[in-house]
GROMACS .gro file of C-alpha atoms in nm:
model
  264
    1MET     CA    1  -1.335  25.404  -7.301
    2ASP     CA    2  -1.620  25.520  -7.527
    3ASP     CA    3  -1.496  25.340  -7.838
    4THR     CA    4  -1.358  25.031  -7.666
    5ARG     CA    5  -1.490  24.702  -7.798
    6VAL     CA    6  -1.428  24.403  -7.573
    7GLY     CA    7  -1.417  24.046  -7.697
    8PHE     CA    8  -1.435  23.715  -7.514
    9ILE     CA    9  -1.309  23.389  -7.656
   10GLY     CA   10  -1.498  23.165  -7.420
   11ALA     CA   11  -1.823  23.280  -7.263
   12GLY     CA   12  -1.855  23.064  -6.954
   13MET     CA   13  -1.943  23.170  -6.601
   14MET     CA   14  -1.634  23.380  -6.536
   15ALA     CA   15  -1.643  23.552  -6.873
   16SER     CA   16  -2.016  23.620  -6.842
   17ALA     CA   17  -1.964  23.772  -6.499
   18LEU     CA   18  -1.691  24.000  -6.636
   19MET     CA   19  -1.913  24.107  -6.928
   20LYS     CA   20  -2.204  24.193  -6.701
   21GLY     CA   21  -1.980  24.373  -6.453
   22PHE     CA   22  -1.812  24.581  -6.723
   23VAL     CA   23  -2.149  24.692  -6.860
   24LYS     CA   24  -2.305  24.752  -6.519
   25LYS     CA   25  -2.012  24.966  -6.403
   26LYS     CA   26  -1.999  25.141  -6.743
   27VAL     CA   27  -1.635  25.063  -6.813
   28VAL     CA   28  -1.778  24.943  -7.143
   29THR     CA   29  -2.019  25.199  -7.283
   30SER     CA   30  -2.279  24.948  -7.395
   31ALA     CA   31  -2.335  24.574  -7.412
   32ALA     CA   32  -2.342  24.628  -7.788
   33ASN     CA   33  -1.964  24.679  -7.763
   34ILE     CA   34  -1.913  24.323  -7.635
   35PHE     CA   35  -1.842  24.032  -7.872
   36ALA     CA   36  -1.816  23.669  -7.764
   37SER     CA   37  -1.771  23.319  -7.901
   38ASP     CA   38  -1.808  22.980  -7.736
   39VAL     CA   39  -1.877  22.620  -7.834
   40ALA     CA   40  -2.130  22.566  -7.555
   41PRO     CA   41  -2.493  22.571  -7.676
   42THR     CA   42  -2.608  22.782  -7.380
   43ALA     CA   43  -2.350  23.057  -7.432
   44LYS     CA   44  -2.531  23.229  -7.721
   45ALA     CA   45  -2.848  23.286  -7.519
   46ASN     CA   46  -2.653  23.415  -7.218
   47VAL     CA   47  -2.456  23.667  -7.423
   48GLU     CA   48  -2.755  23.789  -7.621
   49GLU     CA   49  -2.972  23.813  -7.310
   50MET     CA   50  -2.740  24.080  -7.171
   51GLY     CA   51  -2.735  24.264  -7.504
   52GLY     CA   52  -2.396  24.144  -7.627
   53ASN     CA   53  -2.303  24.004  -7.967
   54PHE     CA   54  -2.252  23.631  -8.000
   55VAL     CA   55  -2.041  23.576  -8.310
   56ALA     CA   56  -1.967  23.274  -8.522
   57SER     CA   57  -1.593  23.238  -8.465
   58ASN     CA   58  -1.298  23.327  -8.247
   59VAL     CA   59  -1.145  23.511  -8.542
   60GLU     CA   60  -1.451  23.735  -8.564
   61VAL     CA   61  -1.416  23.818  -8.193
   62VAL     CA   62  -1.062  23.940  -8.261
   63GLN     CA   63  -1.162  24.132  -8.571
   64GLN     CA   64  -1.444  24.312  -8.393
   65SER     CA   65  -1.262  24.393  -8.067
   66ASN     CA   66  -0.981  24.611  -7.930
   67ILE     CA   67  -0.940  24.411  -7.609
   68ILE     CA   68  -0.974  24.033  -7.627
   69PHE     CA   69  -1.014  23.817  -7.317
   70ILE     CA   70  -0.906  23.455  -7.356
   71ALA     CA   71  -1.138  23.275  -7.117
   72VAL     CA   72  -1.103  22.910  -7.209
   73LYS     CA   73  -0.961  22.604  -7.037
   74PRO     CA   74  -0.580  22.617  -7.019
   75GLY     CA   75  -0.531  22.307  -7.231
   76ILE     CA   76  -0.684  22.462  -7.542
   77VAL     CA   77  -0.510  22.800  -7.519
   78PRO     CA   78  -0.230  22.702  -7.767
   79LYS     CA   79  -0.490  22.601  -8.025
   80ILE     CA   80  -0.677  22.931  -7.977
   81LEU     CA   81  -0.356  23.131  -8.015
   82GLU     CA   82  -0.267  22.949  -8.336
   83GLU     CA   83  -0.614  23.023  -8.475
   84ILE     CA   84  -0.616  23.396  -8.398
   85LYS     CA   85  -0.246  23.472  -8.452
   86PRO     CA   86  -0.283  23.608  -8.808
   87TYR     CA   87  -0.545  23.857  -8.689
   88VAL     CA   88  -0.368  23.996  -8.382
   89ASN     CA   89  -0.184  24.321  -8.460
   90ASP     CA   90  -0.061  24.619  -8.261
   91THR     CA   91  -0.416  24.754  -8.224
   92LYS     CA   92  -0.519  24.449  -8.020
   93LEU     CA   93  -0.465  24.380  -7.650
   94ILE     CA   94  -0.483  24.014  -7.546
   95VAL     CA   95  -0.586  23.945  -7.186
   96SER     CA   96  -0.570  23.586  -7.061
   97ILE     CA   97  -0.764  23.462  -6.760
   98ALA     CA   98  -0.665  23.101  -6.831
   99ALA     CA   99  -0.516  22.964  -6.509
  100GLY     CA  100  -0.154  22.858  -6.517
  101VAL     CA  101  -0.076  22.971  -6.873
  102PRO     CA  102   0.239  23.187  -6.854
  103ILE     CA  103   0.300  23.505  -7.047
  104ASN     CA  104   0.580  23.336  -7.242
  105THR     CA  105   0.332  23.082  -7.380
  106LEU     CA  106   0.089  23.356  -7.476
  107GLU     CA  107   0.350  23.574  -7.644
  108SER     CA  108   0.521  23.288  -7.828
  109GLY     CA  109   0.186  23.177  -7.968
  110LEU     CA  110   0.111  23.519  -8.116
  111ALA     CA  111   0.276  23.757  -8.359
  112PRO     CA  112   0.601  23.924  -8.239
  113SER     CA  113   0.550  24.224  -8.008
  114SER     CA  114   0.188  24.134  -7.931
  115ARG     CA  115   0.047  24.318  -7.630
  116VAL     CA  116  -0.044  24.066  -7.359
  117ILE     CA  117  -0.168  24.085  -7.001
  118ARG     CA  118  -0.219  23.781  -6.778
  119VAL     CA  119  -0.488  23.784  -6.508
  120MET     CA  120  -0.556  23.550  -6.216
  121PRO     CA  121  -0.918  23.617  -6.111
  122ASN     CA  122  -1.139  23.429  -5.866
  123THR     CA  123  -1.499  23.310  -5.859
  124PRO     CA  124  -1.646  23.594  -5.645
  125CYS     CA  125  -1.627  23.782  -5.974
  126LEU     CA  126  -1.973  23.626  -6.020
  127VAL     CA  127  -2.106  23.867  -5.756
  128SER     CA  128  -1.873  24.158  -5.850
  129GLU     CA  129  -1.644  24.090  -5.552
  130MET     CA  130  -1.343  23.950  -5.733
  131ALA     CA  131  -0.990  23.952  -5.595
  132ALA     CA  132  -0.738  23.935  -5.880
  133GLY     CA  133  -0.374  23.977  -5.969
  134TYR     CA  134  -0.261  24.086  -6.313
  135SER     CA  135   0.076  24.113  -6.486
  136ALA     CA  136   0.206  24.285  -6.798
  137GLY     CA  137   0.366  24.101  -7.085
  138ASN     CA  138   0.687  24.225  -7.241
  139PHE     CA  139   0.512  24.449  -7.493
  140ALA     CA  140   0.208  24.566  -7.295
  141LEU     CA  141   0.192  24.943  -7.260
  142ALA     CA  142   0.151  25.135  -6.936
  143LYS     CA  143  -0.184  25.252  -7.073
  144ASP     CA  144  -0.287  24.889  -7.126
  145MET     CA  145  -0.224  24.810  -6.760
  146GLU     CA  146  -0.417  25.119  -6.657
  147VAL     CA  147  -0.716  25.026  -6.871
  148ILE     CA  148  -0.726  24.663  -6.755
  149GLY     CA  149  -0.680  24.773  -6.393
  150THR     CA  150  -0.985  24.999  -6.427
  151MET     CA  151  -1.190  24.722  -6.584
  152LEU     CA  152  -1.096  24.459  -6.326
  153ASN     CA  153  -1.147  24.692  -6.030
  154ALA     CA  154  -1.501  24.751  -6.154
  155VAL     CA  155  -1.585  24.394  -6.051
  156GLY     CA  156  -1.384  24.375  -5.729
  157THR     CA  157  -1.024  24.444  -5.631
  158ALA     CA  158  -0.731  24.389  -5.866
  159MET     CA  159  -0.362  24.427  -5.786
  160SER     CA  160  -0.085  24.454  -6.043
  161CYS     CA  161   0.216  24.237  -5.969
  162PRO     CA  162   0.516  24.075  -6.139
  163GLU     CA  163   0.426  23.752  -6.314
  164LYS     CA  164   0.652  23.558  -6.076
  165ASP     CA  165   0.398  23.640  -5.802
  166LEU     CA  166   0.091  23.510  -5.986
  167ASN     CA  167   0.133  23.155  -5.854
  168ALA     CA  168   0.126  23.304  -5.504
  169VAL     CA  169  -0.186  23.497  -5.602
  170THR     CA  170  -0.335  23.167  -5.716
  171GLY     CA  171  -0.260  23.009  -5.380
  172LEU     CA  172  -0.413  23.297  -5.187
  173SER     CA  173  -0.703  23.458  -5.371
  174GLY     CA  174  -0.739  23.233  -5.675
  175SER     CA  175  -0.807  22.923  -5.465
  176GLY     CA  176  -0.897  23.117  -5.151
  177PRO     CA  177  -1.275  23.107  -5.201
  178ALA     CA  178  -1.264  22.729  -5.153
  179TYR     CA  179  -1.089  22.776  -4.818
  180ILE     CA  180  -1.347  23.034  -4.709
  181PHE     CA  181  -1.641  22.819  -4.823
  182LEU     CA  182  -1.497  22.538  -4.616
  183LEU     CA  183  -1.473  22.773  -4.317
  184ILE     CA  184  -1.831  22.892  -4.361
  185GLU     CA  185  -1.955  22.535  -4.386
  186ALA     CA  186  -1.763  22.435  -4.072
  187LEU     CA  187  -1.893  22.736  -3.877
  188ALA     CA  188  -2.248  22.655  -3.987
  189ASP     CA  189  -2.201  22.292  -3.881
  190GLY     CA  190  -2.087  22.419  -3.543
  191GLY     CA  191  -2.397  22.636  -3.518
  192VAL     CA  192  -2.619  22.336  -3.593
  193ARG     CA  193  -2.428  22.134  -3.334
  194VAL     CA  194  -2.519  22.387  -3.064
  195GLY     CA  195  -2.885  22.402  -3.163
  196LEU     CA  196  -2.939  22.646  -3.452
  197THR     CA  197  -3.135  22.554  -3.762
  198ARG     CA  198  -2.924  22.492  -4.072
  199ASP     CA  199  -3.062  22.799  -4.250
  200THR     CA  200  -2.999  23.029  -3.954
  201ALA     CA  201  -2.650  22.890  -3.893
  202LEU     CA  202  -2.547  22.923  -4.257
  203LYS     CA  203  -2.670  23.280  -4.293
  204LEU     CA  204  -2.503  23.390  -3.969
  205ALA     CA  205  -2.176  23.218  -4.062
  206ALA     CA  206  -2.166  23.373  -4.410
  207GLN     CA  207  -2.255  23.721  -4.282
  208THR     CA  208  -1.993  23.693  -4.008
  209VAL     CA  209  -1.723  23.624  -4.267
  210LYS     CA  210  -1.850  23.902  -4.493
  211GLY     CA  211  -1.873  24.157  -4.212
  212SER     CA  212  -1.534  24.066  -4.067
  213ALA     CA  213  -1.369  24.100  -4.408
  214GLN     CA  214  -1.533  24.438  -4.455
  215MET     CA  215  -1.395  24.555  -4.120
  216VAL     CA  216  -1.041  24.461  -4.228
  217LEU     CA  217  -1.080  24.650  -4.555
  218GLU     CA  218  -1.251  24.960  -4.417
  219THR     CA  219  -1.056  25.010  -4.093
  220ALA     CA  220  -0.713  24.909  -4.233
  221MET     CA  221  -0.645  24.766  -3.886
  222HIS     CA  222  -0.434  24.454  -3.848
  223PRO     CA  223  -0.653  24.142  -3.821
  224GLY     CA  224  -0.474  24.051  -3.498
  225VAL     CA  225  -0.583  24.380  -3.342
  226LEU     CA  226  -0.941  24.327  -3.453
  227LYS     CA  227  -0.930  23.973  -3.315
  228ASP     CA  228  -0.804  24.098  -2.978
  229GLN     CA  229  -1.090  24.348  -2.962
  230VAL     CA  230  -1.334  24.056  -2.967
  231CYS     CA  231  -1.141  23.845  -2.715
  232SER     CA  232  -1.208  23.962  -2.360
  233PRO     CA  233  -0.991  23.816  -2.079
  234GLY     CA  234  -1.119  23.478  -1.969
  235GLY     CA  235  -1.410  23.511  -2.211
  236THR     CA  236  -1.592  23.284  -2.452
  237THR     CA  237  -1.415  23.401  -2.769
  238ILE     CA  238  -1.063  23.331  -2.651
  239ALA     CA  239  -1.181  22.981  -2.560
  240GLY     CA  240  -1.296  22.934  -2.920
  241VAL     CA  241  -0.967  23.074  -3.053
  242GLU     CA  242  -0.779  22.829  -2.832
  243ALA     CA  243  -0.981  22.541  -2.974
  244LEU     CA  244  -0.892  22.650  -3.328
  245GLU     CA  245  -0.523  22.692  -3.258
  246ASN     CA  246  -0.505  22.359  -3.075
  247LYS     CA  247  -0.599  22.204  -3.409
  248GLY     CA  248  -0.345  22.413  -3.601
  249PHE     CA  249  -0.585  22.663  -3.760
  250SER     CA  250  -0.332  22.939  -3.837
  251CYS     CA  251  -0.063  22.698  -3.951
  252SER     CA  252  -0.305  22.508  -4.176
  253SER     CA  253  -0.434  22.831  -4.330
  254ASP     CA  254  -0.079  22.937  -4.409
  255ARG     CA  255   0.010  22.592  -4.540
  256CYS     CA  256  -0.283  22.568  -4.782
  257CYS     CA  257  -0.161  22.875  -4.971
  258SER     CA  258   0.192  22.742  -5.011
  259CYS     CA  259   0.071  22.397  -5.119
  260CYS     CA  260  -0.152  22.551  -5.384
  261GLN     CA  261   0.130  22.776  -5.504
  262LYS     CA  262   0.357  22.476  -5.554
  263ALA     CA  263   0.087  22.296  -5.752
  264SER     CA  264   0.028  22.595  -5.981
   0.00000   0.00000   0.00000
């Protein structure tokens, strides 16, 4: 990817995290190969601080870049597409991280046969621990998917999937950080209830979630098996599990994903 130039229309938190991750992991040779535009006054300083190029217009981003990430609020995507349409040709790959904007909308707003990929990222991208799904448009090449997969996996884990599954991805990993933050907060509250300081309880709760997730990923063991390894007969852990299930923990966790999918 030595000659790849990556553009960002929108340079907010998510876009900035992607830029920094791409440079840090060397999927983009240099920050000098990154071009970004944004209406926010703070964006220019953030882009230039990391060595990227903050340019005057969205059109210039397209002109200067091979791969262009659309990282704006969903409601203004049609306006952005209309603006850049005359400058998008078969040398450009458009990658949208705008939530809920379907590939059909992206393709219909651009020139015929435009190469498009849609991505559903999540906020742990900010610490290079993203979980994302991504889908090819009708004219995206196999090489395009390979390149974007490499870039996204540099800042976490990315799975290719049919676009019809992206709403499910939204319900699980897109919105999932909120569910996990709620869990961490509740565990920390429980720790405070039984006598720990807030700082101690919060750090232990967060590390417990992090470590448990790492065990699932590294061992490839079923979470139920790992759970059973912690639960000794008649022990303290199974009593805690019982308390959770009496309040519908597993059912609620399942339900939150489906509710979010329907709202996507």
